[in-house]
Short mmCIF file of C-alpha atoms in Angstrom, two decimals:
data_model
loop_
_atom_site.label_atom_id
_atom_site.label_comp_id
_atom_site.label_asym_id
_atom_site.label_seq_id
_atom_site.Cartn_x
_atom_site.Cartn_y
_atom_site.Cartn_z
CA UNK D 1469 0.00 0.00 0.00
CA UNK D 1470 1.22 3.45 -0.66
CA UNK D 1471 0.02 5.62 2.36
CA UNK D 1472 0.71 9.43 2.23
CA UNK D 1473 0.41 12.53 4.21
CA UNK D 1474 -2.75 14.74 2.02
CA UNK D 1475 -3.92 18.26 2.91
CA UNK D 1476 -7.17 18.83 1.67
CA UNK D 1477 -6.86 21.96 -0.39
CA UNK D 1478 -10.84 22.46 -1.31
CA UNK D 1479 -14.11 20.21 -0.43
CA UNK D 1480 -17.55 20.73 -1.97
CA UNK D 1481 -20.79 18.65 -2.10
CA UNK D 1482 -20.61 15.60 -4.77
CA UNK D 1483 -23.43 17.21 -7.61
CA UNK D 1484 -24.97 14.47 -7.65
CA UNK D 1485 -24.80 12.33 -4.47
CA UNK D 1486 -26.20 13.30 -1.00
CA UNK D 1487 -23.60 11.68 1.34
CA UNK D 1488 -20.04 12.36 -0.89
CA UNK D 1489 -17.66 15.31 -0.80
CA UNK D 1490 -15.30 16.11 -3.81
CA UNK D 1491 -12.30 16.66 -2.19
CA UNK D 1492 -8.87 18.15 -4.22
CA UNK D 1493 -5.74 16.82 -1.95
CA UNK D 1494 -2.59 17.57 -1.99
CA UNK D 1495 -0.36 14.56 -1.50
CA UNK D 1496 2.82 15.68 -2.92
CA UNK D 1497 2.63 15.49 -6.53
CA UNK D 1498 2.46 17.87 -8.79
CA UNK D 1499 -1.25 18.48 -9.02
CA UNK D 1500 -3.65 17.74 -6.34
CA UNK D 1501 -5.88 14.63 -6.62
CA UNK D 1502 -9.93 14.22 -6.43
CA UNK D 1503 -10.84 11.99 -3.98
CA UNK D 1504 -14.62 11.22 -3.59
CA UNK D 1505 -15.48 10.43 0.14
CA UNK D 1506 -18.68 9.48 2.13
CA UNK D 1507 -18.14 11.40 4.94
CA UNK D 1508 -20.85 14.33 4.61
CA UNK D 1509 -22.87 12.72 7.25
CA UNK D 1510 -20.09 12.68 10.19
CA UNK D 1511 -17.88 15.62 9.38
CA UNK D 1512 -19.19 19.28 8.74
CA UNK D 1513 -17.57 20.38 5.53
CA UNK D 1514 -16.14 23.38 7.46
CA UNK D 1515 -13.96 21.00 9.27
CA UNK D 1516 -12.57 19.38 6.08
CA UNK D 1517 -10.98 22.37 5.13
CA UNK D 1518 -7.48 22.93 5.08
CA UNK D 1519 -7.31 19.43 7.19
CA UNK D 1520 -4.41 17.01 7.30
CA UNK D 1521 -5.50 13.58 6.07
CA UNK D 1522 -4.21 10.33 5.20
CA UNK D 1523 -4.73 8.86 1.83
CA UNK D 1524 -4.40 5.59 0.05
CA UNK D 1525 -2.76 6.70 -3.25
CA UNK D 1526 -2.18 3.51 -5.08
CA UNK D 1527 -5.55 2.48 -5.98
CA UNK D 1528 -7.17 2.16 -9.31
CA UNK D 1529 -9.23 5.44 -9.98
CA UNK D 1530 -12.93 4.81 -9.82
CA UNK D 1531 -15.66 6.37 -10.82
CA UNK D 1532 -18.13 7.60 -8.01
CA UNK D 1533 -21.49 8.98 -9.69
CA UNK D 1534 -19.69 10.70 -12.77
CA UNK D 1535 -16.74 11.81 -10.54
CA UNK D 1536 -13.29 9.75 -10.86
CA UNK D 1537 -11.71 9.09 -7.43
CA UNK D 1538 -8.08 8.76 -7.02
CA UNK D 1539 -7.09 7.48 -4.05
CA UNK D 1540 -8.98 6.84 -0.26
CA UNK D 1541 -9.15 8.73 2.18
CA UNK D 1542 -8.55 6.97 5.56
CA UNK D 1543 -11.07 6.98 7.99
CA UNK D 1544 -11.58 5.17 11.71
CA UNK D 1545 -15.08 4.80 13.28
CA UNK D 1546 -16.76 3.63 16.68
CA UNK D 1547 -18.46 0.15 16.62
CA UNK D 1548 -22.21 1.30 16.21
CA UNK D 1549 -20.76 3.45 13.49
CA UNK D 1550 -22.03 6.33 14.31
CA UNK D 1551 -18.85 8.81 15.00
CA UNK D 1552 -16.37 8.52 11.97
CA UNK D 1553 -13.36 10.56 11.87
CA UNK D 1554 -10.52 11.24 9.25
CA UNK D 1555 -7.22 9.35 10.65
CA UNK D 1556 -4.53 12.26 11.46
CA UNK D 1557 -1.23 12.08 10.23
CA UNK D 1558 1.50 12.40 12.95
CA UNK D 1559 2.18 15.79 14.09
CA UNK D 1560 5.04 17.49 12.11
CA UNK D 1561 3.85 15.55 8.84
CA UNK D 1562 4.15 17.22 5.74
CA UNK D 1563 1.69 16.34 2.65
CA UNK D 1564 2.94 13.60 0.31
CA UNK D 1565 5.25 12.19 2.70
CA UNK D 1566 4.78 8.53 2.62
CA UNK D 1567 3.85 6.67 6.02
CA UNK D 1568 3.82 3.25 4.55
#
């Protein structure tokens, strides 16, 4: 697996999907991927912003209702599933530096 450091530069609403945000990361290279995610329900989009993240980046692109994802963003939840949270990179991390 190729696990690196992302910042997420800009999150929106998916157009088309209720529960996805469109998220542009940063993860080192020189443009910033699109990462679909289902978070909408358990994060506010306010705290997406400008958040350090960790992302799977070596996973075939898919598409998510008409929007190609590159990559996974990382994600840890209670049992009942009802509080989900983005994993945190370790303090001091800079985007696109590899953690596995």
């Amino acid at each position: 697996l190729d696990i690196r450091v992302g910042r997420i530069i800009s999150c929106e609403r998916h157009p088309d999907a209720e529960s996805l945000y469109v998220e542009k990361i940063d993860v080192g290279e020189p443009e910033p991927r699109t990462i679909v995610s289902g978070l909408v329900k358990y994060v506010p989009l306010e705290a997406m912003q400008d958040r350090m993240v960790m992302v799977i980046c070596n996973l075939k692109p898919r598409n998510m209702r008409g929007i190609k994802s590159h990559g996974m963003l990382l994600a840890a939840s209670d049992e009942p599933h009802l509080v989900v949270e983005p994993l945190a990179p370790p303090p001091g991390a800079k985007a696109g530096e590899r953690v596995w």
